[in-house]
Tab-separated table of C-alpha atoms in Angstrom:
chain	number	residue	atom	x	y	z
A	1	MET	CA	40.974	-14.115	-5.846
A	2	SER	CA	42.806	-14.665	-2.581
A	3	PHE	CA	43.525	-18.034	-1.186
A	4	VAL	CA	45.347	-19.806	1.595
A	5	ASP	CA	47.760	-22.696	1.343
A	6	LEU	CA	48.375	-24.692	4.634
A	7	HIS	CA	50.846	-27.146	3.222
A	8	ILE	CA	53.547	-26.174	1.106
A	9	HIS	CA	56.845	-28.293	1.484
A	10	SER	CA	61.036	-26.043	0.867
A	11	GLU	CA	64.011	-27.574	0.183
A	12	HIS	CA	63.814	-28.231	3.590
A	13	SER	CA	62.337	-30.969	3.331
A	14	SER	CA	64.779	-33.324	1.220
A	15	ASP	CA	62.078	-34.109	-0.920
A	16	GLY	CA	61.535	-30.186	-1.857
A	17	GLU	CA	62.837	-29.016	-4.080
A	18	TRP	CA	62.009	-24.727	-4.082
A	19	SER	CA	63.875	-22.467	-1.934
A	20	VAL	CA	62.602	-21.026	0.599
A	21	GLY	CA	62.797	-17.363	-1.482
A	22	ARG	CA	60.967	-19.043	-4.793
A	23	ILE	CA	58.238	-19.573	-2.328
A	24	TRP	CA	57.945	-16.775	-1.001
A	25	ARG	CA	57.893	-14.973	-4.343
A	26	LYS	CA	55.745	-17.413	-5.652
A	27	ALA	CA	53.282	-16.965	-2.878
A	28	HIS	CA	53.288	-12.863	-3.574
A	29	GLU	CA	52.702	-13.271	-7.505
A	30	GLN	CA	49.668	-15.526	-7.141
A	31	GLY	CA	47.972	-13.389	-4.808
A	32	LEU	CA	48.148	-15.494	-1.797
A	33	ARG	CA	46.624	-14.228	1.696
A	34	ALA	CA	48.315	-16.837	3.208
A	35	PHE	CA	50.467	-19.874	3.674
A	36	SER	CA	52.615	-22.413	5.643
A	37	ILE	CA	56.038	-23.497	4.805
A	38	SER	CA	55.365	-27.295	6.707
A	39	ASP	CA	58.541	-29.664	6.236
A	40	HIS	CA	59.108	-32.483	7.052
A	41	ASP	CA	59.961	-33.145	10.982
A	42	THR	CA	61.765	-29.892	10.564
A	43	VAL	CA	61.051	-25.890	11.082
A	44	GLU	CA	64.247	-24.581	9.455
A	45	GLY	CA	62.151	-23.650	6.672
A	46	VAL	CA	60.140	-21.567	8.853
A	47	ALA	CA	62.847	-19.692	10.833
A	48	GLU	CA	64.528	-18.870	7.026
A	49	ALA	CA	60.885	-17.522	5.790
A	50	MET	CA	60.395	-15.905	8.515
A	51	GLU	CA	63.452	-13.542	8.170
A	52	MET	CA	62.198	-12.462	4.939
A	53	ARG	CA	58.451	-12.157	5.380
A	54	GLY	CA	58.407	-8.567	5.362
A	55	ASP	CA	59.014	-8.070	2.375
A	56	PHE	CA	56.013	-9.986	0.760
A	57	ALA	CA	52.465	-9.421	1.049
A	58	PRO	CA	51.050	-13.242	1.829
A	59	ARG	CA	50.677	-13.868	5.779
A	60	LEU	CA	53.210	-16.450	7.180
A	61	ILE	CA	51.670	-19.478	8.996
A	62	PRO	CA	54.263	-21.800	11.181
A	63	ASN	CA	54.094	-25.086	10.797
A	64	VAL	CA	55.589	-27.815	9.958
A	65	GLU	CA	54.465	-32.203	9.490
A	66	ILE	CA	55.218	-34.573	12.147
A	67	SER	CA	55.629	-38.138	11.105
A	68	THR	CA	53.705	-40.318	13.547
A	69	THR	CA	52.058	-43.732	13.641
A	70	HIS	CA	48.720	-45.096	15.487
A	71	ARG	CA	47.384	-48.237	15.386
A	72	GLY	CA	49.905	-49.623	13.403
A	73	HIS	CA	49.441	-46.459	10.249
A	74	LYS	CA	51.375	-43.887	9.212
A	75	PHE	CA	49.568	-40.616	9.690
A	76	HIS	CA	51.522	-36.924	9.185
A	77	LEU	CA	50.352	-33.756	11.435
A	78	LEU	CA	50.209	-30.686	10.823
A	79	ALA	CA	50.446	-27.956	13.198
A	80	PRO	CA	49.572	-24.606	12.006
A	81	PHE	CA	50.403	-21.740	14.270
A	82	VAL	CA	52.557	-24.056	17.026
A	83	ASP	CA	55.587	-21.919	19.193
A	84	TRP	CA	58.641	-22.680	16.657
A	85	LEU	CA	61.064	-21.308	18.432
A	86	SER	CA	60.128	-23.931	21.260
A	87	GLN	CA	63.080	-26.153	22.931
A	88	GLU	CA	60.807	-29.054	23.667
A	89	LEU	CA	59.274	-29.073	20.289
A	90	GLY	CA	63.299	-29.092	18.624
A	91	GLU	CA	63.718	-32.294	20.904
A	92	PHE	CA	60.861	-33.747	19.403
A	93	LEU	CA	61.480	-33.375	15.515
A	94	LYS	CA	65.274	-34.095	16.724
A	95	ALA	CA	64.284	-37.336	17.899
A	96	ILE	CA	62.365	-38.318	14.742
A	97	ARG	CA	64.792	-37.034	12.301
A	98	GLU	CA	67.368	-39.634	13.939
A	99	SER	CA	65.017	-42.208	14.269
A	100	ARG	CA	64.458	-41.481	10.200
A	101	ARG	CA	68.095	-41.961	9.794
A	102	GLU	CA	68.648	-44.712	11.168
A	103	GLN	CA	65.968	-46.030	8.897
A	104	ASN	CA	67.766	-45.112	5.391
A	105	ARG	CA	70.862	-46.530	6.783
A	106	GLY	CA	69.161	-50.070	7.190
A	107	ARG	CA	67.327	-48.569	3.800
A	108	VAL	CA	70.789	-47.682	1.992
A	109	GLU	CA	72.673	-51.168	3.264
A	110	LYS	CA	69.738	-53.315	2.154
A	111	LEU	CA	69.834	-51.593	-1.732
A	112	SER	CA	73.765	-52.420	-1.337
A	113	GLU	CA	73.381	-55.768	-0.450
A	114	MET	CA	70.979	-56.206	-3.518
A	115	GLY	CA	74.319	-54.797	-5.453
A	116	PHE	CA	73.194	-50.990	-5.689
A	117	ASP	CA	75.463	-48.772	-5.920
A	118	LEU	CA	74.971	-46.160	-3.199
A	119	SER	CA	76.063	-45.346	0.727
A	120	MET	CA	74.706	-43.268	3.652
A	121	GLU	CA	77.569	-41.001	3.517
A	122	GLU	CA	76.772	-39.843	-0.348
A	123	VAL	CA	73.236	-40.010	0.743
A	124	GLU	CA	73.501	-37.377	3.468
A	125	GLU	CA	76.289	-35.418	1.317
A	126	ALA	CA	73.456	-34.711	-0.876
A	127	THR	CA	70.876	-33.712	0.857
A	128	GLY	CA	72.630	-31.243	2.952
A	129	GLY	CA	71.780	-32.792	6.588
A	130	ARG	CA	67.723	-32.129	6.116
A	131	PRO	CA	65.492	-34.919	6.999
A	132	VAL	CA	65.562	-37.581	4.393
A	133	THR	CA	62.736	-39.213	2.764
A	134	GLY	CA	62.685	-42.628	0.705
A	135	PRO	CA	62.299	-40.731	-1.965
A	136	ALA	CA	65.737	-38.520	-1.343
A	137	VAL	CA	67.192	-41.800	-0.535
A	138	ALA	CA	66.250	-43.007	-4.248
A	139	ALA	CA	66.761	-39.787	-5.402
A	140	VAL	CA	70.583	-40.044	-5.049
A	141	LEU	CA	70.627	-43.246	-6.384
A	142	LEU	CA	69.232	-42.623	-9.310
A	143	LYS	CA	71.104	-39.249	-10.056
A	144	LYS	CA	74.594	-41.197	-9.513
A	145	SER	CA	76.324	-41.485	-13.207
A	146	SER	CA	76.423	-44.648	-13.310
A	147	SER	CA	72.903	-45.683	-12.343
A	148	PRO	CA	71.310	-45.240	-16.000
A	149	ASN	CA	73.481	-48.245	-16.230
A	150	ASP	CA	71.939	-50.444	-14.583
A	151	PRO	CA	69.294	-52.259	-16.444
A	152	ARG	CA	67.174	-52.349	-12.840
A	153	LEU	CA	67.149	-48.827	-12.698
A	154	GLN	CA	66.017	-47.889	-16.818
A	155	PRO	CA	62.446	-48.074	-15.755
A	156	TYR	CA	62.230	-45.207	-13.257
A	157	TYR	CA	63.776	-42.787	-15.937
A	158	SER	CA	61.112	-43.116	-18.187
A	159	GLU	CA	58.005	-40.495	-18.218
A	160	HIS	CA	55.453	-41.260	-15.957
A	161	ARG	CA	52.893	-39.440	-13.603
A	162	GLN	CA	54.738	-40.264	-10.528
A	163	SER	CA	58.591	-39.211	-10.598
A	164	GLY	CA	61.368	-42.211	-10.562
A	165	GLU	CA	62.274	-41.827	-7.090
A	166	VAL	CA	58.572	-42.178	-5.751
A	167	ARG	CA	58.231	-45.052	-7.904
A	168	PHE	CA	61.690	-46.614	-6.701
A	169	TYR	CA	60.644	-45.769	-3.225
A	170	LYS	CA	56.882	-47.939	-3.541
A	171	ASP	CA	58.746	-50.804	-4.937
A	172	HIS	CA	61.789	-51.002	-2.683
A	173	PHE	CA	60.689	-49.363	0.786
A	174	LEU	CA	57.497	-50.029	1.463
A	175	PRO	CA	56.354	-53.251	4.085
A	176	GLY	CA	57.187	-56.031	2.243
A	177	ARG	CA	60.121	-54.448	-0.252
A	178	PRO	CA	63.231	-56.032	-0.370
A	179	ALA	CA	64.665	-53.222	1.419
A	180	TYR	CA	61.991	-52.286	3.844
A	181	THR	CA	63.502	-51.416	6.952
A	182	PRO	CA	60.965	-50.726	10.254
A	183	ARG	CA	61.287	-47.474	12.199
A	184	ARG	CA	61.106	-45.830	15.334
A	185	GLU	CA	57.908	-43.932	15.310
A	186	ALA	CA	56.507	-40.642	17.732
A	187	SER	CA	52.919	-41.960	18.382
A	188	LEU	CA	50.228	-39.484	17.057
A	189	GLU	CA	48.662	-39.486	20.678
A	190	ARG	CA	51.520	-37.522	22.155
A	191	ALA	CA	52.553	-35.237	19.062
A	192	ILE	CA	49.029	-33.979	19.415
A	193	ALA	CA	49.376	-33.249	22.927
A	194	LEU	CA	52.606	-31.499	22.442
A	195	VAL	CA	51.245	-29.698	19.608
A	196	ARG	CA	48.278	-28.172	21.719
A	197	ARG	CA	50.371	-27.756	24.543
A	198	LEU	CA	52.807	-25.492	22.322
A	199	SER	CA	49.612	-23.129	21.029
A	200	GLY	CA	49.704	-25.070	17.696
A	201	VAL	CA	46.481	-26.426	16.181
A	202	ALA	CA	46.968	-30.694	15.902
A	203	VAL	CA	45.529	-31.286	12.131
A	204	LEU	CA	45.245	-34.205	10.438
A	205	ALA	CA	46.966	-34.203	7.238
A	206	HIS	CA	45.850	-35.819	3.872
A	207	PRO	CA	43.501	-38.074	5.228
A	208	GLY	CA	42.863	-39.484	1.785
A	209	LEU	CA	45.542	-40.665	1.457
A	210	LYS	CA	44.858	-44.002	3.269
A	211	PRO	CA	41.035	-44.100	1.943
A	212	GLY	CA	40.016	-47.076	3.809
A	213	VAL	CA	41.948	-46.470	7.091
A	214	VAL	CA	40.254	-42.803	8.111
A	215	ASP	CA	36.837	-43.131	8.520
A	216	GLY	CA	34.345	-41.209	11.054
A	217	GLY	CA	35.470	-43.919	13.710
A	218	LEU	CA	39.035	-43.264	13.684
A	219	LEU	CA	38.447	-39.188	13.232
A	220	GLN	CA	36.276	-39.639	16.567
A	221	GLU	CA	39.111	-41.560	18.551
A	222	MET	CA	41.660	-39.092	17.423
A	223	LYS	CA	39.088	-36.378	18.120
A	224	GLU	CA	39.330	-37.790	21.638
A	225	MET	CA	43.030	-37.229	21.734
A	226	GLY	CA	43.140	-33.869	20.630
A	227	LEU	CA	42.934	-33.377	17.096
A	228	GLN	CA	41.329	-30.230	16.021
A	229	GLY	CA	41.500	-30.326	12.273
A	230	LEU	CA	41.243	-32.030	9.171
A	231	GLU	CA	43.042	-31.350	5.831
A	232	VAL	CA	39.747	-31.521	3.403
A	233	TYR	CA	41.017	-30.044	0.092
A	234	THR	CA	44.379	-31.273	-1.111
A	235	SER	CA	46.220	-32.755	-4.628
A	236	TYR	CA	45.389	-35.896	-3.034
A	237	HIS	CA	41.456	-35.652	-2.837
A	238	ASP	CA	38.807	-35.262	-5.793
A	239	ALA	CA	36.199	-33.401	-5.437
A	240	LYS	CA	34.187	-36.683	-4.176
A	241	ALA	CA	36.915	-37.374	-1.621
A	242	SER	CA	36.914	-33.647	-0.027
A	243	ALA	CA	33.249	-33.626	-0.182
A	244	ARG	CA	33.065	-36.828	2.062
A	245	TYR	CA	36.342	-35.480	4.124
A	246	LEU	CA	34.240	-32.024	4.908
A	247	GLU	CA	31.161	-33.924	5.937
A	248	LEU	CA	33.104	-35.849	8.656
A	249	ALA	CA	35.079	-32.293	9.606
A	250	GLU	CA	31.756	-30.466	10.162
A	251	SER	CA	30.066	-33.573	12.044
A	252	LEU	CA	33.396	-33.999	14.604
A	253	ASN	CA	33.464	-30.276	14.802
A	254	LEU	CA	36.817	-30.363	13.529
A	255	THR	CA	38.545	-27.254	11.165
A	256	PRO	CA	38.829	-28.117	7.516
A	257	THR	CA	41.834	-27.021	6.030
A	258	ALA	CA	43.028	-26.639	2.474
A	259	GLY	CA	46.809	-27.532	1.516
A	260	SER	CA	48.612	-28.725	-1.335
A	261	ASP	CA	51.490	-30.715	-0.494
A	262	PHE	CA	53.613	-29.115	-2.970
A	263	HIS	CA	57.251	-30.626	-2.956
A	264	GLY	CA	58.095	-30.382	-6.543
A	265	LYS	CA	59.780	-31.608	-8.916
A	266	VAL	CA	58.908	-35.173	-6.879
A	267	LYS	CA	55.063	-34.635	-7.388
A	268	PRO	CA	55.072	-33.279	-10.547
A	269	LYS	CA	50.738	-33.117	-10.702
A	270	VAL	CA	51.245	-30.723	-7.961
A	271	ALA	CA	51.613	-27.346	-9.424
A	272	PHE	CA	52.128	-24.384	-7.146
A	273	GLY	CA	48.820	-23.048	-6.421
A	274	SER	CA	46.561	-25.882	-7.871
A	275	VAL	CA	44.925	-26.372	-4.381
A	276	ARG	CA	42.784	-22.983	-4.048
A	277	GLN	CA	39.798	-23.599	-1.845
A	278	GLY	CA	41.188	-22.531	1.393
A	279	ASP	CA	39.900	-19.291	2.313
A	280	TRP	CA	40.885	-16.477	5.348
A	281	SER	CA	37.855	-18.125	7.628
A	282	MET	CA	40.075	-21.028	7.729
A	283	VAL	CA	42.911	-19.126	9.529
A	284	GLU	CA	40.522	-17.053	11.760
A	285	ASP	CA	39.296	-20.316	12.945
A	286	LEU	CA	42.697	-22.589	13.598
A	287	ARG	CA	43.739	-19.315	15.509
A	288	ARG	CA	40.643	-19.340	17.578
A	289	ARG	CA	41.051	-22.789	19.033
A	290	ARG	CA	44.741	-22.815	19.800
A	291	ASN	CA	43.861	-21.785	23.415
A	292	GLU	CA	41.117	-25.093	23.400
A	293	HIS	CA	41.199	-26.587	26.228
């Protein structure tokens, strides 16, 4: 049975593992009818994928995962069908990446002050200039040949349901942790307005990541900003959570979408093609909503 997955990360996300070509081949092999490469704050993966699309069967839906903030909380906004060639979008995403770079420089400086052997130059060389996430910084540190000898890092090499870099991120970079560094964030409202202006559909990603925050009241507020869709089926949701968010989406006339949020080894429990509730009707509904006013 064919399905759609509108949230897949490539190596153009610094915490993504697979090349665009590998994603295309796997999507073709698994019989996806449509998919999106939705990298963090960049459309470089979309650009590469567009050059390959003639060789494979699935439909490629341009997308990007935009880092935003609202009411003191971080939210990720997906933008299926957005005009990924837009100069305005490019400048907006560039500003987010520059802010992310400043944040990671602060993180690395704090880690260095704590006695960890890491420099920003090493991080940028290892990530090849891609948008750098907190887990990517941790991955660079953990891959250094000297790191396994540091007793503080040894727990991050053990078998665990989460990757060592994600656990290090949570232990060191979240608010209240020793290397926490704030970042200038793009507002959710501004991002929604931009996505809609550029013929995309504004979809809130993985609401279950903030189960005590994303409720009907907040979604109604976001809808008034212009939100049009909600990622109902995702690796973050069990069946109960998906049912709850589907009910909210239907009550607010938000298009329900499906996406695995596949990254590769940084999320070892999320296999490619593991979220299969997405169907073609979602794509059709998103296409209809592109020019809503």
